mmCIF file of N, CA and C in Angstrom:
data_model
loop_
_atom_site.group_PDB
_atom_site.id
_atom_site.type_symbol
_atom_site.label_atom_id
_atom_site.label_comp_id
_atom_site.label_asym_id
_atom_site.label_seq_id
_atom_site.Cartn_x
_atom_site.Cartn_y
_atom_site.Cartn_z
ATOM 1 N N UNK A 2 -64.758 -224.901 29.372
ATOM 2 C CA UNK A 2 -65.298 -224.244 28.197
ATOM 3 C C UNK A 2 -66.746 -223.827 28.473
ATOM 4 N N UNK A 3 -67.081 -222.266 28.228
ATOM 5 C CA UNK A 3 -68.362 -222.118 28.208
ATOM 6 C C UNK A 3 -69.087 -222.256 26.914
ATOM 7 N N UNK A 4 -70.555 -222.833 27.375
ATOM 8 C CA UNK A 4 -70.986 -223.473 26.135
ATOM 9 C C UNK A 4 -72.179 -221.903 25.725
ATOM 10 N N UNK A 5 -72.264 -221.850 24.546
ATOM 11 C CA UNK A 5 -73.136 -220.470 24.283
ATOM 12 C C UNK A 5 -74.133 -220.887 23.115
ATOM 13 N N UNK A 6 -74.870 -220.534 23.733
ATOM 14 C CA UNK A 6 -76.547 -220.170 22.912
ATOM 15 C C UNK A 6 -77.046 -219.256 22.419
ATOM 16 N N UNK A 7 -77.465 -219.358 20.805
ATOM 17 C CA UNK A 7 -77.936 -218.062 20.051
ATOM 18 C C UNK A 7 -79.300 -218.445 20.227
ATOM 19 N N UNK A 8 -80.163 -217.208 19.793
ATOM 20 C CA UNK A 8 -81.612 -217.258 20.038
ATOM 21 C C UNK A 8 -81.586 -216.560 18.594
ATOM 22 N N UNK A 9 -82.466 -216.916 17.646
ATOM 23 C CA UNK A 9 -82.769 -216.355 16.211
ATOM 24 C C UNK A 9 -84.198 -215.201 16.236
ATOM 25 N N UNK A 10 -84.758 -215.897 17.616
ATOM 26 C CA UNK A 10 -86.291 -215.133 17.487
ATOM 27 C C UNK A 10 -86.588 -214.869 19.269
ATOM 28 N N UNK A 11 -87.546 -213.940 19.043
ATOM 29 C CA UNK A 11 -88.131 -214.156 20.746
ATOM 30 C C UNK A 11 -88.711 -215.404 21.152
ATOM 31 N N UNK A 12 -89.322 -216.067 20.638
ATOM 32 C CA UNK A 12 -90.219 -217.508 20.928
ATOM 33 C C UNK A 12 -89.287 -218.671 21.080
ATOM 34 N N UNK A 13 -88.204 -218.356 20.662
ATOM 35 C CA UNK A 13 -86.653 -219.565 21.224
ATOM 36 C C UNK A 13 -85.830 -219.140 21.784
ATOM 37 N N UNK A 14 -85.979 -217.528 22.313
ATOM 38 C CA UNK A 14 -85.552 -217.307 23.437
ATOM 39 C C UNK A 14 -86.245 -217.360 24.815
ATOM 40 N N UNK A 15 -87.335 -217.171 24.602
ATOM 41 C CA UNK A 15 -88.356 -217.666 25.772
ATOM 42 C C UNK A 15 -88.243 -219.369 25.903
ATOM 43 N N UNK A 16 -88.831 -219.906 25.218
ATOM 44 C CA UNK A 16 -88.579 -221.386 25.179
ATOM 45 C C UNK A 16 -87.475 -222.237 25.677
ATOM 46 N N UNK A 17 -86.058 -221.295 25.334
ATOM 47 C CA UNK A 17 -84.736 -222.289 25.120
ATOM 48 C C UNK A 17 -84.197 -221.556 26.308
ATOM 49 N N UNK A 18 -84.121 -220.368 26.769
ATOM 50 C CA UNK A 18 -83.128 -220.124 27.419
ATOM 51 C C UNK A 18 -83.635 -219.871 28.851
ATOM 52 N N UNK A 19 -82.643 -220.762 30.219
ATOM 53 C CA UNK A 19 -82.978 -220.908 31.095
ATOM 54 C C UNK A 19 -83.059 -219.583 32.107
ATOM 55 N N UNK A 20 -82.414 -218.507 31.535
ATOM 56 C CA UNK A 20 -82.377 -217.590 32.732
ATOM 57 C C UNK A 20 -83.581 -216.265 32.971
ATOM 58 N N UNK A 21 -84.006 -216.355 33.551
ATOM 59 C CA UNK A 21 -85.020 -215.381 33.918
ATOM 60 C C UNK A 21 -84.418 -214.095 33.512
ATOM 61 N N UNK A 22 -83.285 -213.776 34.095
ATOM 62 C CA UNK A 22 -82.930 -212.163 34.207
ATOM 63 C C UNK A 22 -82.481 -212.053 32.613
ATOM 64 N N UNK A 23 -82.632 -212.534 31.638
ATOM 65 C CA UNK A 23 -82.200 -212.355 30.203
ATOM 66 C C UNK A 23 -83.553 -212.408 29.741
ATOM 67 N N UNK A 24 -84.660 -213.112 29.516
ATOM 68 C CA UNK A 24 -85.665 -213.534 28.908
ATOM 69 C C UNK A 24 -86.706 -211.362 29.724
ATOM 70 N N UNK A 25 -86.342 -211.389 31.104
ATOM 71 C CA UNK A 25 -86.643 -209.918 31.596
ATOM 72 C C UNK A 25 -86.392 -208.906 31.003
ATOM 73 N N UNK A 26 -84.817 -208.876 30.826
ATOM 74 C CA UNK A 26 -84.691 -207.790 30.281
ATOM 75 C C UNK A 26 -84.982 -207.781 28.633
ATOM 76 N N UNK A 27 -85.260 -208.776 27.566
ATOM 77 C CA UNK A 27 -85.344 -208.415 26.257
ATOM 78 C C UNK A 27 -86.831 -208.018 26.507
ATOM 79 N N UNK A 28 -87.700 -208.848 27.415
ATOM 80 C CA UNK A 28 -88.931 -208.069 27.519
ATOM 81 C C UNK A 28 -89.137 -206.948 27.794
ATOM 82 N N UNK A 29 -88.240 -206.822 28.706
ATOM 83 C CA UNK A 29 -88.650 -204.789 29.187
ATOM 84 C C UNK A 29 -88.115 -203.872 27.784
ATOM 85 N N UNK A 30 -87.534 -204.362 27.392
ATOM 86 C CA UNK A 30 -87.025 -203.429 25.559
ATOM 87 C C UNK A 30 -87.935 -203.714 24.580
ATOM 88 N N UNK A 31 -88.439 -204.464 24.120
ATOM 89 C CA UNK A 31 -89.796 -204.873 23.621
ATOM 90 C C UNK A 31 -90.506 -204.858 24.002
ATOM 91 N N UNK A 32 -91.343 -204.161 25.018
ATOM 92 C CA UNK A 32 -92.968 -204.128 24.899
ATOM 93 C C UNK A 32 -92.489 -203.329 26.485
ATOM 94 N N UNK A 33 -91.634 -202.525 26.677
ATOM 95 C CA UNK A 33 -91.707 -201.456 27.985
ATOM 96 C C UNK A 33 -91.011 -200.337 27.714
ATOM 97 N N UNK A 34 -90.576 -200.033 26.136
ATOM 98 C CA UNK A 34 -90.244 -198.502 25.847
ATOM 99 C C UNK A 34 -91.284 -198.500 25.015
ATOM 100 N N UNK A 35 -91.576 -197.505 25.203
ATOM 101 C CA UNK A 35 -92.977 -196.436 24.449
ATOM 102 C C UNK A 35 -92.239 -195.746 23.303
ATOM 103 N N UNK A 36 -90.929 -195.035 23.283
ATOM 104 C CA UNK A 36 -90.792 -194.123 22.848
ATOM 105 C C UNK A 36 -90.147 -194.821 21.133
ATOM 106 N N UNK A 37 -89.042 -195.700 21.176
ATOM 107 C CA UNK A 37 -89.444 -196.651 19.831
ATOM 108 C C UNK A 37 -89.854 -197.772 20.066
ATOM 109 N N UNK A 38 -90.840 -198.534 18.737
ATOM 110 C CA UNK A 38 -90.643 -199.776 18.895
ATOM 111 C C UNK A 38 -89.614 -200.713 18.536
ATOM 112 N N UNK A 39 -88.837 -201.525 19.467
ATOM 113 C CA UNK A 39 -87.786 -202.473 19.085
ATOM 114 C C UNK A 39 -88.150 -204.114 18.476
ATOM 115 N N UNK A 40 -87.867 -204.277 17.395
ATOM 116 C CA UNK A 40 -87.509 -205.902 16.977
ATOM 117 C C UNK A 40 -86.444 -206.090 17.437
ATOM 118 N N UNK A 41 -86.734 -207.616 17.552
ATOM 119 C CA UNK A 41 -85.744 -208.784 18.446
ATOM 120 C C UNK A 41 -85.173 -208.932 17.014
ATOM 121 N N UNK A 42 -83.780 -208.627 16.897
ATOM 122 C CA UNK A 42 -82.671 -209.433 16.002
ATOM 123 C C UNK A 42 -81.933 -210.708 16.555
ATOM 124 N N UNK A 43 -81.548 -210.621 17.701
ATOM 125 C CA UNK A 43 -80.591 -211.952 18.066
ATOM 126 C C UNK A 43 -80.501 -211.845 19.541
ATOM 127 N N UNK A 44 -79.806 -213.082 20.247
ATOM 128 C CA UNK A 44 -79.689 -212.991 21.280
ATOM 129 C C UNK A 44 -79.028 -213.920 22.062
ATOM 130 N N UNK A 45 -77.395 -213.514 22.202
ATOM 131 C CA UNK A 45 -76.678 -215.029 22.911
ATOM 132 C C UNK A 45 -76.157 -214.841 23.844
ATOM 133 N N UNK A 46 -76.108 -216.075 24.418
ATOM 134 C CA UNK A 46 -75.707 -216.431 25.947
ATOM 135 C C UNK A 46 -74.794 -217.147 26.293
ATOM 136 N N UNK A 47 -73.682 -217.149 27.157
ATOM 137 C CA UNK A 47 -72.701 -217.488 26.995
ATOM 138 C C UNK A 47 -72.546 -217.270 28.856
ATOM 139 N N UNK A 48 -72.549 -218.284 29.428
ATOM 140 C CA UNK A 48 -71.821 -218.565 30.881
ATOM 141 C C UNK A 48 -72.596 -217.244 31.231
ATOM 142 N N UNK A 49 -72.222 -216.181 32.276
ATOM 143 C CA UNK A 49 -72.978 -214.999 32.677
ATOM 144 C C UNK A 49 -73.230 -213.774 31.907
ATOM 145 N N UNK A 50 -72.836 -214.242 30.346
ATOM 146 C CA UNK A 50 -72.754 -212.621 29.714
ATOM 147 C C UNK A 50 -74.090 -213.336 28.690
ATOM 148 N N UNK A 51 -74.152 -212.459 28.578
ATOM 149 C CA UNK A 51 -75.974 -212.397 27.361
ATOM 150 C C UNK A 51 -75.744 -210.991 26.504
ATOM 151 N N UNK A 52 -75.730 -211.004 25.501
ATOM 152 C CA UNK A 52 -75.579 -210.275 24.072
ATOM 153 C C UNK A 52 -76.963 -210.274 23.459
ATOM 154 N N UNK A 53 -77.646 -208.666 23.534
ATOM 155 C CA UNK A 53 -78.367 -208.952 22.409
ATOM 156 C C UNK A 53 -78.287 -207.390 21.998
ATOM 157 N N UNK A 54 -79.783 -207.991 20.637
ATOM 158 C CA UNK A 54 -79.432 -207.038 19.254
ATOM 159 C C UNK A 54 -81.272 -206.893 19.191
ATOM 160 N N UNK A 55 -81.592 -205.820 18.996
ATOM 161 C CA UNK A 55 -82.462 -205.132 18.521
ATOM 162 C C UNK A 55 -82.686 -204.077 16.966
ATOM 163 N N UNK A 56 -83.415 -203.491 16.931
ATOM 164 C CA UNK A 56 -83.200 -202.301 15.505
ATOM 165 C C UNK A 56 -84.782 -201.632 15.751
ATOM 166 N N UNK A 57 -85.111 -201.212 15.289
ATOM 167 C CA UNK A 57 -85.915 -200.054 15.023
ATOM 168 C C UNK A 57 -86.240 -199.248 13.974
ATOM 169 N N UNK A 58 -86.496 -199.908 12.958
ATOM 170 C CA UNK A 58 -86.917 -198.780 11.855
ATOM 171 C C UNK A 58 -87.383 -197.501 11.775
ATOM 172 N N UNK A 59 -86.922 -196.756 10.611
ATOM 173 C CA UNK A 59 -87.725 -195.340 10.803
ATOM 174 C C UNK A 59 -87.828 -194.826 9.304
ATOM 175 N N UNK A 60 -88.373 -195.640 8.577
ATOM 176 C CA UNK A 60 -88.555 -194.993 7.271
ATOM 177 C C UNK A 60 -88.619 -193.669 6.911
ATOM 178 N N UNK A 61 -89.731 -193.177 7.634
ATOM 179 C CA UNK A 61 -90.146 -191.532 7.120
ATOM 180 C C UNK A 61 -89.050 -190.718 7.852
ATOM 181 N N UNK A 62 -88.021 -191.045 8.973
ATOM 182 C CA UNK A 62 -86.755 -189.882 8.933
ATOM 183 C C UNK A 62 -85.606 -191.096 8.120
ATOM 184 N N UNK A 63 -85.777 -192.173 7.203
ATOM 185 C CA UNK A 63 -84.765 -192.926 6.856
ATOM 186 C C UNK A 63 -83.699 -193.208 7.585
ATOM 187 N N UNK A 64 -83.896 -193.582 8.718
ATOM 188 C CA UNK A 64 -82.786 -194.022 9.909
ATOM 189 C C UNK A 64 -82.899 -195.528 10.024
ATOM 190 N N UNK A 65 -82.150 -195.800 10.569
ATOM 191 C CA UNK A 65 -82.655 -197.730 11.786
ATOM 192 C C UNK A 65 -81.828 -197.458 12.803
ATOM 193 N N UNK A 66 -82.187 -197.844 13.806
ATOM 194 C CA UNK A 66 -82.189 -197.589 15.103
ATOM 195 C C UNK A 66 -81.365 -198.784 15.208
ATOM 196 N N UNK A 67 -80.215 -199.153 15.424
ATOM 197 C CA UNK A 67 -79.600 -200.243 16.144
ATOM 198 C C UNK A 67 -79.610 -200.482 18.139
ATOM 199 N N UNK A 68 -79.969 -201.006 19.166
ATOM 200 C CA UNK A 68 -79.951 -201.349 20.040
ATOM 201 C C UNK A 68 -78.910 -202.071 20.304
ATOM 202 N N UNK A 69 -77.573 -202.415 21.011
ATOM 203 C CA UNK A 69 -76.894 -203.201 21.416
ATOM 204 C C UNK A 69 -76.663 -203.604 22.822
ATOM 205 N N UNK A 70 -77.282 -204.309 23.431
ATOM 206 C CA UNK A 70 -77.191 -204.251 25.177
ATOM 207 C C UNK A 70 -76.307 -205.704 25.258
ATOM 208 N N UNK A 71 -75.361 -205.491 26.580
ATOM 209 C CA UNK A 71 -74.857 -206.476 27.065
ATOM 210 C C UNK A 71 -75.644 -206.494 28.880
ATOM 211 N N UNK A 72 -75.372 -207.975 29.227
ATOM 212 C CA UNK A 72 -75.825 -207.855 30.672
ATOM 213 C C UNK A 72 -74.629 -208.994 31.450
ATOM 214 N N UNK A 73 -74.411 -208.493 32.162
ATOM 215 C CA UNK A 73 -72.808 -209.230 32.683
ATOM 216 C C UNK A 73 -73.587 -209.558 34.589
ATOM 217 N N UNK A 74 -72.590 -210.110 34.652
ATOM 218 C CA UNK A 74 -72.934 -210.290 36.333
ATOM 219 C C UNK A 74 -72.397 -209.535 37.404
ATOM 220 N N UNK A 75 -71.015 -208.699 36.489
ATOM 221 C CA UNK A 75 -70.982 -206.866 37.055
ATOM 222 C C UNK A 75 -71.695 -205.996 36.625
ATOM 223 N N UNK A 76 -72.904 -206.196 35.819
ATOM 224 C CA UNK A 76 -73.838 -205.050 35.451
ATOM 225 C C UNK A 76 -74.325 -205.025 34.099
ATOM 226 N N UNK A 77 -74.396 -204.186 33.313
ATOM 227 C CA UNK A 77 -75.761 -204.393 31.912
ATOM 228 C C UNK A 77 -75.360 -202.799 31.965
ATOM 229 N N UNK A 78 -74.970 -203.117 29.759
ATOM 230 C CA UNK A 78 -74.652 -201.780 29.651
ATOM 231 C C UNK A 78 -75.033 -201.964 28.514
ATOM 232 N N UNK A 79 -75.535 -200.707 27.299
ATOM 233 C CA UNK A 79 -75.953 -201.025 26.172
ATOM 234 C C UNK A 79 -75.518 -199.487 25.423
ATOM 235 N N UNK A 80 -75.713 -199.501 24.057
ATOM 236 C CA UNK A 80 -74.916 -198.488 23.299
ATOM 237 C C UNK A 80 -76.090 -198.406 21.817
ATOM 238 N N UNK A 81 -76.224 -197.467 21.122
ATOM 239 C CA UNK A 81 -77.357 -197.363 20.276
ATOM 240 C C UNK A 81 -76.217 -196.820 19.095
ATOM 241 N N UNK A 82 -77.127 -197.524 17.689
ATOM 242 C CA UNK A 82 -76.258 -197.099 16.794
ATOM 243 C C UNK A 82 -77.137 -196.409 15.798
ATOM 244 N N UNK A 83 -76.946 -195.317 15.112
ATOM 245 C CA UNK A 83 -78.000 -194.742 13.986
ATOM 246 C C UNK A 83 -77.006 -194.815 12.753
ATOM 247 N N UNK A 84 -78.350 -195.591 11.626
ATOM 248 C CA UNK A 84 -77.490 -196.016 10.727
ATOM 249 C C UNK A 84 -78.886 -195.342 9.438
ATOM 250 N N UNK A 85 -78.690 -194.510 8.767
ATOM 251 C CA UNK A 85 -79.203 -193.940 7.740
ATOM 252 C C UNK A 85 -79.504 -194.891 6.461
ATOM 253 N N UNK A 86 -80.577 -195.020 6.094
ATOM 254 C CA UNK A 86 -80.875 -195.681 5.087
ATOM 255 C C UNK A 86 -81.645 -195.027 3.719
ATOM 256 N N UNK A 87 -81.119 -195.575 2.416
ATOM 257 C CA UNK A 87 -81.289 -195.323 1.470
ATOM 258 C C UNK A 87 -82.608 -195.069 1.059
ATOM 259 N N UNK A 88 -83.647 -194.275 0.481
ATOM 260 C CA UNK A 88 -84.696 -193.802 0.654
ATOM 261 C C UNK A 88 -85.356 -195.287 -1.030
ATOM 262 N N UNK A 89 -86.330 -195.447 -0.795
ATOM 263 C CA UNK A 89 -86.393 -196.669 -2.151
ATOM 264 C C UNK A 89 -86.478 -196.129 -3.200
ATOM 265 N N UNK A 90 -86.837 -194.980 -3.504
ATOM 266 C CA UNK A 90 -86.458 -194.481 -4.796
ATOM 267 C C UNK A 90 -84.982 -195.027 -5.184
ATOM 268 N N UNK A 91 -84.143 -194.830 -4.278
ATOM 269 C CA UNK A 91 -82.073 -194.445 -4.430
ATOM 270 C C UNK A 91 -82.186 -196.313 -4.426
ATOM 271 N N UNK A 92 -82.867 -196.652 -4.031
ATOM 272 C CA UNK A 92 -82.454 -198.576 -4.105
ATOM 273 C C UNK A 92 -83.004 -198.758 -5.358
ATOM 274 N N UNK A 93 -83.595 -198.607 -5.525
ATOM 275 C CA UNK A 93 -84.258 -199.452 -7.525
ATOM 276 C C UNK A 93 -83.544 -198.653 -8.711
ATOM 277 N N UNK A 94 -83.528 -197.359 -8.184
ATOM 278 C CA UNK A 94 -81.834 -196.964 -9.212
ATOM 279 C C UNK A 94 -80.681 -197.673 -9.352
ATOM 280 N N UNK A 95 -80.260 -198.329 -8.189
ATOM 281 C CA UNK A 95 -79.141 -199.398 -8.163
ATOM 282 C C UNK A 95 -79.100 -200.109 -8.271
ATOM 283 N N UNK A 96 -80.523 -200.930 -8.203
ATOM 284 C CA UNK A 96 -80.520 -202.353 -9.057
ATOM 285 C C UNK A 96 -80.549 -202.158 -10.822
ATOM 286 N N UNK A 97 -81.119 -201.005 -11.134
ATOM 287 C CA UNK A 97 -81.329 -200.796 -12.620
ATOM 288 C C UNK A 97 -79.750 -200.565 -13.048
ATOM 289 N N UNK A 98 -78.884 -199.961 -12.279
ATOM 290 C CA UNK A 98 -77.449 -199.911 -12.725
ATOM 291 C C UNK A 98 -76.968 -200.835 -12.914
#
């Protein structure tokens, strides 16, 4: 049985998790793309596969940027998701409903 580890934050994934080449790559996505900035959402580990989750806000075009990267020990592949968000005017209308 492989035993698997979630990480809730960057500071218990640095701390808790033993592998260099995982703790590398969430760093190079956080603080080595220029072009968005990424938050750390999650991050688990499991025998050679490592799962993580990022996002990216974008208020003023109302988007979020989802990040999904896997890193395997045949390679590291990742997939981006754009997910449109409700402008806050359209949210406090729906709580008043």
């Amino acid at each position: 049985m492989v035993r698997t580890s979630t990480f809730e934050s960057y500071e218990d994934l640095l701390n808790g998790c033993s592998s260099s080449r995982v703790k590398s790559l969430v760093s190079s996505i956080l603080f080595e793309n220029r072009y968005l900035e990424w938050e750390f959402v999650s991050c688990s580990v499991a025998g050679d596969t490592c799962q993580a989750e990022f996002i990216s806000p974008d208020e003023t075009a109302g988007v979020v940027y989802h990040l999904y990267y896997e890193l395997t020990e045949s390679g590291q592949f990742g997939y981006m998701v754009l997910e449109t968000i409700a402008p806050a005017w359209a949210q406090s209308e729906k709580e008043i409903d």
